[in-house]
């Protein structure tokens, strides 16, 4: 494995080497490595780029890694990954995309994911986006995720984009059946002239289903972020979304929450807080001996932890 | 030794200037020095001036003979001044251990970090990895604030109403913390307080009212006047009169 591949795999999937269990590594538009297990099958799509990940009923304590690496400058791809997860599973899925752009042309990855999560299954989905490279070419990622949660299913989605992505539009939609629960934790940091837009749309269709969407972000320099969230309460349900952003320098952050209650017993809440680092937090750390720059760094790092 | 020379602090709003501290001169060299006086008297403002959070309008501040008036908060902290706030600051994502580590100034073991929490009567394992965020109660945050100040181990520490909100923890334990800190680091501990039991351990008491230094001296001299119808109350009477006269 060459150094760039190794580095990107470590950044996006926390992998030091080829993972154990099921995995599918895609590099520069090609299959780089795959392993399936007795319960987890990975099949290449025949009609378009991408894979189907099929997880049998009752699969517990297993994980799937599906990292994507782009090291070739100027590569543009759209990849379709469909997860079909059976009933009563408990699995962890680690996705993520790393772009190393050493050239002048834009590299672009659009990961289009769908999740069909069976009754009473529990899925933890971790997704990390990372960019690097000395080239002037833009690093662009436009992930699209659609989630269907059957009765009693649970999904936690942790999505992180801390560094190096110049432009991103992330769209996530979900439909929840009875007693299903969705938790999304998003962390974003943008700097220089980067742009990041997040678009959540959740339909709370089932009785007693619930969703919790939490976004924490830091916008530095001239970067721009837009956070849109739409929660539709169509039954007795709980919906909560939260956008908590720190702006620095000349950055801008816009939050556009939308809540729609179509049922008398839908309880929906949105919280948004956008502002600079609290002066008293800086002052407290400075009284402990940190310089203003060190204090700022610690506050941002803690916020995005 | 800390010396304030002719310190005044003014703030200006649209219509006029408000003098919050008026020509304060004092020196602090004793082990425990208490600052007391009515609400709004200027105690916290004085503490912020010493820590460098605000700068005096006029006057100079000296630490061990060195003029620190123009030093930043960070420089003063590095020169041995610590300040436990009246209102502890809350963070997001920063843990109690992180904060104690910043206070100590170098990486420390969890055991060492825990030892500071135990000193302030907190069961360390419950708190060490917790975020110092809005979910902590007022008393818990206050104790952690004290633990951080203790962890710094500087020769000058200022506590702004350390006893407020920690009713269940005995005064005796708080006083033990001060004694231990002094044993380790020497120097002076300034305690802003309204509590007689805290004033009782002071080697020197400073009374601030309405931005003025109205009284200063040993506790035997000052305490009786604060507790009876002595000069302490006349201060209040003057203040009330002022309020009435607008
Ligand atoms: N930036 C400011 N602008 C206007 N007024 C201020 C400012 N800072 C402090 N003050 C006023 O100065 C006075 C002194 O405030 P300070 O906080 O020092 O009082 P204190 O003695 O600590 O009171 P307490 O016992 O209630 O804590 C108060 O009347 C306060 O409202
Ligand atoms: Mg005060």
Coordinates of C-alpha atoms and ligand atoms in Angstrom, one line a residue:
Chain A
X1 CA 0.0 0.0 0.0
X2 CA 1.5 3.4 -1.0
X3 CA 1.9 6.2 1.5
X4 CA -1.0 8.4 0.2
X5 CA -3.5 5.5 0.3
X6 CA -2.3 4.5 3.7
X7 CA -2.7 8.0 5.0
X8 CA -6.1 8.6 3.5
X9 CA -7.4 5.2 4.8
X10 CA -6.2 6.1 8.3
X11 CA -7.9 9.5 8.1
X12 CA -11.3 8.4 6.8
X13 CA -11.6 5.0 8.3
X14 CA -9.1 4.9 11.2
X15 CA -7.5 1.9 9.4
X16 CA -3.8 1.2 9.8
X17 CA -4.0 -1.7 7.5
X18 CA -6.5 -3.9 5.7
X19 CA -9.4 -4.3 8.1
X20 CA -10.8 -7.5 9.5
X21 CA -14.3 -8.5 8.7
X22 CA -16.2 -7.4 5.6
X23 CA -14.8 -4.6 3.6
X24 CA -14.8 -3.0 0.2
X25 CA -12.0 -0.5 -0.6
X26 CA -12.5 1.6 -3.7
X27 CA -9.5 3.5 -5.1
X28 CA -9.5 5.9 -8.1
X29 CA -12.8 4.4 -9.4
X30 CA -11.6 0.8 -9.2
X31 CA -12.0 -2.0 -6.7
X32 CA -8.9 -2.1 -4.5
X33 CA -9.9 -4.9 -2.1
X34 CA -12.9 -6.7 -0.9
X35 CA -13.8 -9.3 1.8
X36 CA -17.2 -10.7 2.6
X37 CA -18.2 -12.7 5.7
X38 CA -20.8 -15.4 6.3
X39 CA -23.4 -12.8 7.2
X40 CA -22.4 -9.9 5.1
X41 CA -22.3 -10.0 1.3
X42 CA -20.9 -7.3 -1.0
X43 CA -22.0 -7.4 -4.6
X44 CA -20.9 -5.1 -7.4
X45 CA -23.7 -3.4 -9.2
X46 CA -24.1 -4.3 -12.9
X47 CA -26.1 -1.3 -14.1
X48 CA -24.1 1.6 -12.5
X49 CA -21.0 2.1 -10.4
X50 CA -21.4 0.9 -6.8
X51 CA -22.1 -2.0 -4.6
X52 CA -24.9 -3.7 -2.7
X53 CA -24.2 -4.5 0.9
X54 CA -26.5 -7.2 2.1
X55 CA -26.6 -8.1 5.7
X56 CA -28.5 -11.2 6.9
X57 CA -31.1 -11.2 9.7
X58 CA -29.7 -11.6 13.2
X59 CA -26.2 -10.4 12.3
X60 CA -24.7 -9.0 15.5
X61 CA -21.4 -7.5 16.5
X62 CA -20.1 -7.3 13.0
X63 CA -18.6 -4.4 11.0
X64 CA -18.3 -3.3 7.4
X65 CA -15.7 -0.9 6.1
X66 CA -16.3 0.7 2.8
X67 CA -13.8 3.5 2.4
X68 CA -13.3 5.4 -0.9
X69 CA -9.9 6.9 -1.8
X70 CA -9.2 9.3 -4.7
X71 CA -5.6 10.1 -5.4
X72 CA -5.9 10.8 -9.1
X73 CA -6.4 14.5 -9.7
X74 CA -9.4 15.4 -11.9
X75 CA -11.3 12.2 -11.2
X76 CA -15.1 12.7 -11.0
X77 CA -17.3 9.9 -10.0
X78 CA -20.8 9.1 -8.6
X79 CA -21.0 5.8 -6.7
X80 CA -24.2 4.1 -5.6
X81 CA -24.1 2.0 -2.4
X82 CA -27.2 0.3 -1.2
X83 CA -27.3 -1.2 2.2
X84 CA -30.0 -3.9 2.7
X85 CA -30.0 -4.8 6.4
X86 CA -32.1 -7.6 7.7
X87 CA -34.0 -7.9 11.0
X88 CA -32.6 -7.9 14.5
X89 CA -29.1 -6.9 13.5
X90 CA -26.5 -4.9 15.4
X91 CA -23.8 -3.7 13.0
X92 CA -21.3 -0.9 12.5
X93 CA -20.7 0.5 9.1
X94 CA -17.6 2.7 8.5
X95 CA -17.7 4.6 5.3
X96 CA -15.7 7.7 4.4
X97 CA -14.0 9.3 1.5
X98 CA -10.5 10.8 1.3
X99 CA -9.3 12.9 -1.6
X100 CA -5.7 13.6 -2.3
X101 CA -5.5 16.2 -5.0
X102 CA -2.0 17.0 -6.2
X103 CA -3.1 18.5 -9.5
X104 CA -4.9 21.4 -11.0
X105 CA -8.2 19.8 -11.9
X106 CA -11.1 19.3 -9.5
X107 CA -11.6 15.9 -8.0
X108 CA -15.2 15.0 -7.1
X109 CA -16.9 12.2 -5.3
X110 CA -20.6 11.8 -5.0
X111 CA -21.6 8.9 -2.7
X112 CA -25.2 8.0 -3.1
X113 CA -26.2 5.8 -0.3
X114 CA -29.4 4.1 0.6
X115 CA -30.2 2.3 3.8
X116 CA -33.0 -0.1 4.2
X117 CA -32.9 -1.2 7.8
X118 CA -35.0 -4.1 8.9
X119 CA -37.2 -4.4 12.0
X120 CA -35.5 -4.0 15.4
X121 CA -32.1 -3.7 13.9
X122 CA -29.4 -1.3 15.2
X123 CA -27.0 0.3 12.9
X124 CA -24.1 2.7 13.6
X125 CA -22.9 4.4 10.5
X126 CA -19.7 6.5 10.7
X127 CA -18.8 8.6 7.8
X128 CA -15.7 10.9 7.5
X129 CA -14.8 13.2 4.7
X130 CA -11.3 14.4 4.3
X131 CA -9.2 16.2 1.8
X132 CA -5.5 16.9 1.3
X133 CA -2.9 17.5 -1.3
X134 CA -0.7 20.4 -2.5
X135 CA -2.6 20.8 -5.8
X136 CA -4.8 23.7 -6.7
X137 CA -7.6 21.5 -7.9
X138 CA -10.8 21.6 -5.8
X139 CA -11.8 18.7 -3.7
X140 CA -15.5 18.2 -3.9
X141 CA -17.8 15.8 -2.1
X142 CA -21.6 15.6 -2.5
X143 CA -22.9 12.8 -0.4
X144 CA -26.6 11.8 -0.6
X145 CA -28.0 9.4 1.9
X146 CA -31.5 8.1 2.1
X147 CA -32.6 6.1 5.1
X148 CA -35.6 3.9 5.6
X149 CA -36.1 2.6 9.2
X150 CA -38.6 -0.2 9.6
X151 CA -40.5 -0.8 12.9
X152 CA -38.3 -0.5 16.0
X153 CA -35.1 0.0 13.9
X154 CA -32.4 2.4 15.2
X155 CA -29.7 4.2 13.3
X156 CA -27.0 6.5 14.6
X157 CA -25.1 8.4 11.9
X158 CA -21.9 10.2 12.8
X159 CA -20.7 12.3 10.0
X160 CA -17.5 14.4 10.2
X161 CA -15.9 16.8 7.8
X162 CA -13.1 18.6 9.5
X163 CA -10.5 19.3 6.9
X164 CA -9.7 19.9 3.3
X165 CA -13.0 19.7 1.4
X166 CA -13.6 22.8 -0.7
X167 CA -17.2 22.3 -1.6
X168 CA -19.8 20.0 -0.2
X169 CA -23.5 19.5 -0.5
X170 CA -24.7 16.8 1.9
X171 CA -28.3 15.7 1.6
X172 CA -29.8 13.3 4.0
X173 CA -33.4 12.1 4.0
X174 CA -35.1 9.6 6.2
X175 CA -38.5 7.8 6.7
X176 CA -39.3 6.3 10.0
X177 CA -41.8 3.6 10.8
X178 CA -43.4 2.8 14.3
X179 CA -40.9 3.0 17.2
X180 CA -38.0 3.7 14.9
X181 CA -35.3 6.1 16.1
X182 CA -32.7 8.1 14.1
X183 CA -29.8 10.0 15.6
X184 CA -27.6 12.1 13.4
X185 CA -24.5 13.8 14.7
X186 CA -22.7 16.1 12.2
X187 CA -19.4 17.9 12.7
X188 CA -18.2 20.3 10.1
X189 CA -15.2 22.7 10.0
X190 CA -14.7 24.9 7.0
X191 CA -11.9 27.4 6.3
X192 CA -10.5 29.7 3.6
X193 CA -13.1 29.9 0.8
X194 CA -14.8 26.5 1.5
X195 CA -18.5 26.0 1.2
X196 CA -20.6 23.4 3.0
X197 CA -24.3 22.9 2.8
X198 CA -26.2 20.4 4.8
X199 CA -29.8 19.4 4.0
X200 CA -31.7 17.2 6.3
X201 CA -35.2 16.0 5.6
X202 CA -36.9 13.6 8.0
X203 CA -40.4 12.1 7.8
X204 CA -41.6 10.9 11.1
X205 CA -44.4 8.6 9.9
X206 CA -44.7 5.9 12.5
X207 CA -46.3 5.9 16.0
X208 CA -43.7 6.8 18.7
X209 CA -40.8 7.3 16.2
X210 CA -38.2 9.9 17.0
X211 CA -35.3 11.8 15.4
X212 CA -32.5 13.8 16.9
X213 CA -30.3 15.8 14.5
X214 CA -27.4 17.6 15.9
X215 CA -25.0 19.7 13.9
X216 CA -21.9 21.4 15.4
X217 CA -19.8 23.4 13.1
X218 CA -17.0 25.9 12.9
X219 CA -16.6 28.3 10.0
X220 CA -13.3 30.1 9.7
X221 CA -11.8 32.7 7.3
X222 CA -14.1 33.4 4.3
X223 CA -15.9 30.1 4.4
X224 CA -19.7 29.7 4.1
X225 CA -22.1 27.2 5.6
X226 CA -25.7 26.6 5.2
X227 CA -27.7 24.3 7.5
X228 CA -31.2 23.3 6.4
X229 CA -33.3 20.9 8.3
X230 CA -36.9 19.8 7.7
X231 CA -38.7 17.6 10.1
X232 CA -42.2 16.4 9.3
X233 CA -44.2 15.0 12.3
X234 CA -46.9 12.9 10.7
X235 CA -47.8 10.8 13.8
X236 CA -47.3 10.7 17.5
X237 CA -43.6 11.4 17.4
X238 CA -40.6 13.4 18.7
X239 CA -38.3 15.4 16.5
X240 CA -35.4 17.6 17.6
X241 CA -32.9 19.4 15.5
X242 CA -30.0 21.6 16.7
X243 CA -27.5 23.7 14.9
X244 CA -24.7 25.0 17.0
X245 CA -22.1 27.0 15.1
X246 CA -19.1 29.1 15.9
X247 CA -18.1 31.7 13.3
X248 CA -14.7 33.3 13.1
X249 CA -13.0 35.9 10.9
X250 CA -15.3 36.7 8.0
X251 CA -17.1 33.5 7.8
X252 CA -20.9 33.1 7.5
X253 CA -23.3 30.5 8.7
X254 CA -27.0 30.3 7.9
X255 CA -29.5 28.0 9.6
X256 CA -32.9 27.4 8.0
X257 CA -34.9 25.0 10.2
X258 CA -38.3 23.9 9.2
X259 CA -40.7 22.0 11.4
X260 CA -44.1 20.7 10.2
X261 CA -46.5 19.1 12.6
X262 CA -49.3 17.2 10.8
X263 CA -50.4 15.5 13.9
X264 CA -51.7 16.9 17.2
X265 CA -49.3 14.7 19.1
X266 CA -46.2 15.5 17.1
X267 CA -43.7 17.2 19.4
X268 CA -41.0 19.1 17.4
X269 CA -38.2 21.3 18.6
X270 CA -35.4 23.2 16.8
X271 CA -32.6 25.0 18.5
X272 CA -30.0 27.2 16.7
X273 CA -27.1 29.1 18.1
X274 CA -24.6 30.9 15.9
X275 CA -22.0 33.2 17.1
X276 CA -18.4 33.9 17.8
X277 CA -16.4 32.1 20.5
X278 CA -17.7 33.2 23.9
X279 CA -15.4 35.9 25.3
X280 CA -15.6 34.5 28.8
X281 CA -14.4 31.1 27.5
X282 CA -11.3 32.7 26.0
X283 CA -10.7 34.7 29.2
X284 CA -11.1 31.6 31.5
X285 CA -8.4 29.7 29.5
X286 CA -6.2 32.7 29.4
X287 CA -6.3 33.0 33.2
X288 CA -5.1 29.4 33.2
X289 CA -2.0 30.6 31.3
X290 CA -3.0 29.9 27.7
X291 CA -2.4 32.5 25.0
X292 CA -5.4 33.8 23.1
X293 CA -4.5 31.7 20.1
X294 CA -4.0 28.5 22.2
X295 CA -7.3 29.2 24.0
X296 CA -9.1 29.6 20.6
X297 CA -7.6 26.3 19.3
X298 CA -8.6 24.4 22.4
X299 CA -12.2 25.8 22.4
X300 CA -12.6 24.8 18.7
X301 CA -11.1 21.4 19.1
X302 CA -13.3 20.7 22.2
X303 CA -16.4 21.9 20.3
X304 CA -15.8 19.5 17.4
X305 CA -14.6 16.6 19.6
Chain B
X1 CA 3.4 41.1 47.2
X2 CA 0.6 42.8 45.3
X3 CA 0.3 46.6 45.3
X4 CA -2.5 48.7 43.8
X5 CA -1.7 52.4 43.5
X6 CA -4.5 54.9 42.9
X7 CA -6.6 52.5 40.9
X8 CA -9.7 53.9 39.3
X9 CA -12.0 52.2 36.9
X10 CA -14.7 53.9 34.8
X11 CA -17.1 52.7 32.3
X12 CA -18.9 55.0 29.9
X13 CA -22.3 54.5 28.5
X14 CA -24.2 56.9 26.1
X15 CA -25.0 59.6 28.6
X16 CA -22.3 59.6 31.2
X17 CA -19.3 58.0 32.9
X18 CA -19.7 55.7 35.8
X19 CA -16.9 55.3 38.3
X20 CA -17.0 51.8 39.5
X21 CA -13.7 51.9 41.5
X22 CA -12.4 55.2 43.0
X23 CA -8.8 55.8 43.7
X24 CA -8.0 52.5 45.5
X25 CA -4.6 52.0 47.0
X26 CA -3.6 48.9 49.0
X27 CA -1.0 46.3 49.3
X28 CA -1.5 42.6 49.9
X29 CA 1.3 40.5 51.4
X30 CA -0.6 38.5 54.1
X31 CA -1.4 34.9 53.9
X32 CA -5.2 35.2 53.7
X33 CA -6.8 38.5 52.7
X34 CA -10.6 38.9 52.6
X35 CA -12.4 41.4 50.5
X36 CA -16.0 42.1 51.6
X37 CA -18.7 44.7 51.4
X38 CA -22.2 45.2 49.9
X39 CA -23.4 43.8 46.6
X40 CA -22.2 46.0 43.8
X41 CA -19.5 47.5 45.9
X42 CA -16.8 46.7 43.3
X43 CA -15.2 43.5 44.6
X44 CA -15.4 41.4 41.4
X45 CA -14.3 44.4 39.4
X46 CA -11.2 44.7 41.6
X47 CA -10.4 41.0 41.1
X48 CA -10.8 41.4 37.3
X49 CA -8.4 44.3 37.4
X50 CA -5.8 42.2 39.3
X51 CA -6.2 39.3 36.8
X52 CA -5.9 41.6 33.8
X53 CA -9.4 41.0 32.4
X54 CA -10.0 44.7 32.6
X55 CA -7.5 47.6 32.6
X56 CA -7.7 50.4 35.1
X57 CA -8.6 53.9 33.9
X58 CA -5.9 55.3 36.0
X59 CA -3.4 53.9 38.5
X60 CA -0.8 51.1 38.6
X61 CA -0.6 47.5 39.7
X62 CA 2.7 46.0 41.0
X63 CA 3.4 42.3 41.6
X64 CA 6.6 41.8 43.6
X65 CA 7.7 45.2 42.7
X66 CA 7.2 44.7 39.0
X67 CA 4.7 46.9 37.1
X68 CA 2.1 44.6 35.6
X69 CA -0.5 47.2 34.7
X70 CA 0.0 46.7 30.9
X71 CA 0.4 42.9 31.1
X72 CA -2.2 40.7 29.4
X73 CA -4.3 38.1 31.2
X74 CA -2.0 35.3 29.9
X75 CA 1.2 37.1 31.0
X76 CA -0.2 37.7 34.5
X77 CA -1.3 34.0 34.7
X78 CA 2.2 33.0 33.8
X79 CA 3.6 35.4 36.3
X80 CA 1.7 33.7 39.1
X81 CA -1.8 35.0 39.4
X82 CA -4.8 32.7 39.5
X83 CA -8.4 33.7 39.6
X84 CA -11.5 31.6 40.4
X85 CA -14.5 33.3 39.0
X86 CA -17.7 34.2 40.8
X87 CA -19.6 32.6 37.9
X88 CA -17.8 29.6 36.5
X89 CA -17.6 29.5 32.7
X90 CA -19.2 26.7 30.8
X91 CA -17.7 25.1 27.7
X92 CA -18.8 22.6 25.1
X93 CA -16.7 19.5 24.6
X94 CA -13.9 20.5 27.0
X95 CA -13.7 18.1 29.9
X96 CA -12.8 18.7 33.6
X97 CA -9.6 16.8 33.0
X98 CA -8.7 19.0 30.0
X99 CA -9.2 22.1 32.2
X100 CA -7.2 20.8 35.1
X101 CA -4.4 19.9 32.7
X102 CA -4.3 23.4 31.3
X103 CA -4.2 24.7 34.8
X104 CA -1.3 22.5 35.8
X105 CA 0.5 23.6 32.6
X106 CA 1.8 20.1 31.4
X107 CA 0.3 16.7 30.8
X108 CA -0.8 14.9 33.9
X109 CA -2.1 11.4 34.8
X110 CA -5.7 10.9 35.5
X111 CA -4.8 10.0 39.1
X112 CA -3.1 13.4 39.6
X113 CA -6.1 15.2 38.0
X114 CA -8.4 13.3 40.2
X115 CA -6.5 14.3 43.4
X116 CA -7.5 17.9 42.9
X117 CA -11.2 17.0 42.6
X118 CA -11.1 14.9 45.7
X119 CA -9.7 17.9 47.6
X120 CA -12.8 19.9 46.8
X121 CA -15.1 17.1 47.9
X122 CA -16.0 15.7 44.5
X123 CA -16.0 12.0 43.7
X124 CA -13.3 12.2 41.1
X125 CA -14.2 9.3 38.9
X126 CA -17.7 10.7 38.3
X127 CA -16.4 14.0 37.1
X128 CA -13.0 13.7 35.5
X129 CA -14.1 12.9 32.0
X130 CA -17.3 15.0 32.1
X131 CA -17.6 18.0 30.0
X132 CA -17.6 21.3 31.9
X133 CA -20.8 22.2 30.2
X134 CA -24.2 23.6 31.2
X135 CA -25.3 20.2 32.6
X136 CA -23.2 20.6 35.7
X137 CA -24.9 22.1 38.7
X138 CA -23.9 25.4 40.0
X139 CA -22.2 23.9 43.1
X140 CA -20.3 21.3 41.0
X141 CA -19.0 23.9 38.6
X142 CA -18.0 26.1 41.5
X143 CA -16.0 23.3 43.1
X144 CA -14.3 22.5 39.8
X145 CA -13.4 26.2 39.5
X146 CA -11.7 26.0 42.9
X147 CA -9.9 22.7 41.9
X148 CA -8.5 24.4 38.8
X149 CA -7.2 27.3 40.8
X150 CA -5.7 24.9 43.3
X151 CA -4.0 22.9 40.4
X152 CA -2.3 26.1 39.2
X153 CA -0.4 26.4 42.5
X154 CA 0.5 30.0 42.0
X155 CA 1.8 32.4 44.7
X156 CA -1.2 34.7 44.3
X157 CA -4.8 33.3 44.1
X158 CA -8.0 35.2 44.0
X159 CA -11.3 33.5 44.8
X160 CA -14.5 35.3 44.1
X161 CA -17.1 34.1 46.6
X162 CA -15.9 30.5 46.6
X163 CA -18.4 29.5 49.2
X164 CA -21.4 30.6 47.1
X165 CA -23.6 27.6 46.1
X166 CA -21.6 24.9 47.8
X167 CA -23.7 24.7 50.9
X168 CA -23.3 21.0 51.4
X169 CA -19.6 21.1 51.5
X170 CA -18.4 22.3 54.9
X171 CA -16.7 25.6 55.3
X172 CA -14.0 23.7 57.2
X173 CA -13.1 21.8 54.0
X174 CA -12.9 25.0 52.0
X175 CA -10.6 26.6 54.6
X176 CA -8.5 23.4 54.6
X177 CA -8.1 23.9 50.8
X178 CA -6.8 27.4 51.4
X179 CA -4.4 26.3 54.1
X180 CA -3.0 23.5 51.9
X181 CA -2.6 25.9 49.0
X182 CA -0.7 28.3 51.1
X183 CA 1.5 25.5 52.5
X184 CA 2.4 24.4 49.0
X185 CA 2.8 27.7 47.2
X186 CA 3.3 30.3 49.9
X187 CA 2.2 33.8 48.8
X188 CA -1.2 35.3 49.4
X189 CA -4.8 34.1 48.9
X190 CA -7.4 36.8 48.3
X191 CA -10.9 35.7 49.1
X192 CA -13.9 37.8 48.2
X193 CA -16.7 36.7 50.6
X194 CA -19.7 37.8 52.5
X195 CA -19.4 34.9 55.0
X196 CA -18.3 35.6 58.6
X197 CA -16.6 32.2 58.9
X198 CA -14.4 33.0 55.9
X199 CA -13.7 36.5 57.2
X200 CA -12.6 34.9 60.4
X201 CA -9.6 33.2 58.9
X202 CA -8.4 36.4 57.3
X203 CA -5.2 38.1 58.3
X204 CA -6.5 41.2 56.7
X205 CA -9.9 42.4 55.7
X206 CA -10.6 45.0 53.0
X207 CA -14.1 46.6 52.9
X208 CA -15.2 47.9 49.6
X209 CA -18.5 49.8 49.2
X210 CA -19.7 51.9 46.4
X211 CA -16.4 51.7 44.6
X212 CA -14.4 53.0 47.6
X213 CA -12.1 51.4 50.0
X214 CA -13.9 52.2 53.2
X215 CA -12.0 50.1 55.7
X216 CA -9.0 47.9 55.9
X217 CA -7.2 46.2 58.7
X218 CA -6.9 43.1 60.9
X219 CA -10.0 41.0 61.5
X220 CA -10.1 42.0 65.2
X221 CA -10.4 45.6 64.1
X222 CA -12.7 45.2 61.1
X223 CA -15.0 42.3 62.0
X224 CA -16.8 43.9 65.0
X225 CA -17.6 47.0 62.9
X226 CA -19.1 44.9 60.2
X227 CA -21.3 42.9 62.5
X228 CA -22.6 45.6 64.8
X229 CA -24.1 49.0 64.3
X230 CA -20.6 50.3 63.7
X231 CA -19.1 51.9 60.7
X232 CA -20.1 48.9 58.6
X233 CA -23.7 49.9 58.9
X234 CA -23.0 53.6 58.3
X235 CA -21.7 52.6 55.0
X236 CA -25.0 51.0 54.2
X237 CA -26.8 54.1 55.6
X238 CA -24.8 56.4 53.3
X239 CA -25.5 54.1 50.4
X240 CA -29.2 54.1 51.1
X241 CA -29.2 57.8 51.4
X242 CA -27.5 58.1 48.1
X243 CA -30.1 55.8 46.5
X244 CA -32.9 57.9 47.9
X245 CA -31.4 61.1 46.7
X246 CA -31.0 59.5 43.3
Ligands
LIG1 N1 -19.0 47.0 32.4 C1 -19.8 47.6 33.3 N2 -20.7 48.5 32.9 C2 -21.6 49.1 33.8 N3 -21.6 48.8 35.1 C3 -20.7 47.9 35.6 C4 -19.8 47.2 34.7 N4 -19.1 46.3 35.4 C5 -19.5 46.5 36.7 N5 -20.5 47.4 36.8 C6 -21.2 47.9 38.0 O1 -20.2 48.1 39.0 C7 -20.6 47.8 40.3 C8 -19.6 46.8 40.9 O2 -19.8 45.5 40.4 P1 -19.0 44.3 41.0 O3 -19.4 43.1 40.2 O4 -17.6 44.6 41.1 O5 -19.7 44.2 42.4 P2 -19.4 43.2 43.6 O6 -18.8 43.9 44.8 O7 -18.6 42.0 43.1 O8 -20.8 42.7 44.0 P3 -21.4 41.2 44.5 O9 -21.2 41.2 45.9 O10 -22.9 41.3 44.1 O11 -20.7 40.2 43.7 C9 -22.0 47.2 40.1 O12 -22.9 48.2 40.4 C10 -22.0 46.8 38.6 O13 -23.3 46.9 38.1
LIG2 MG1 -19.0 40.0 42.8

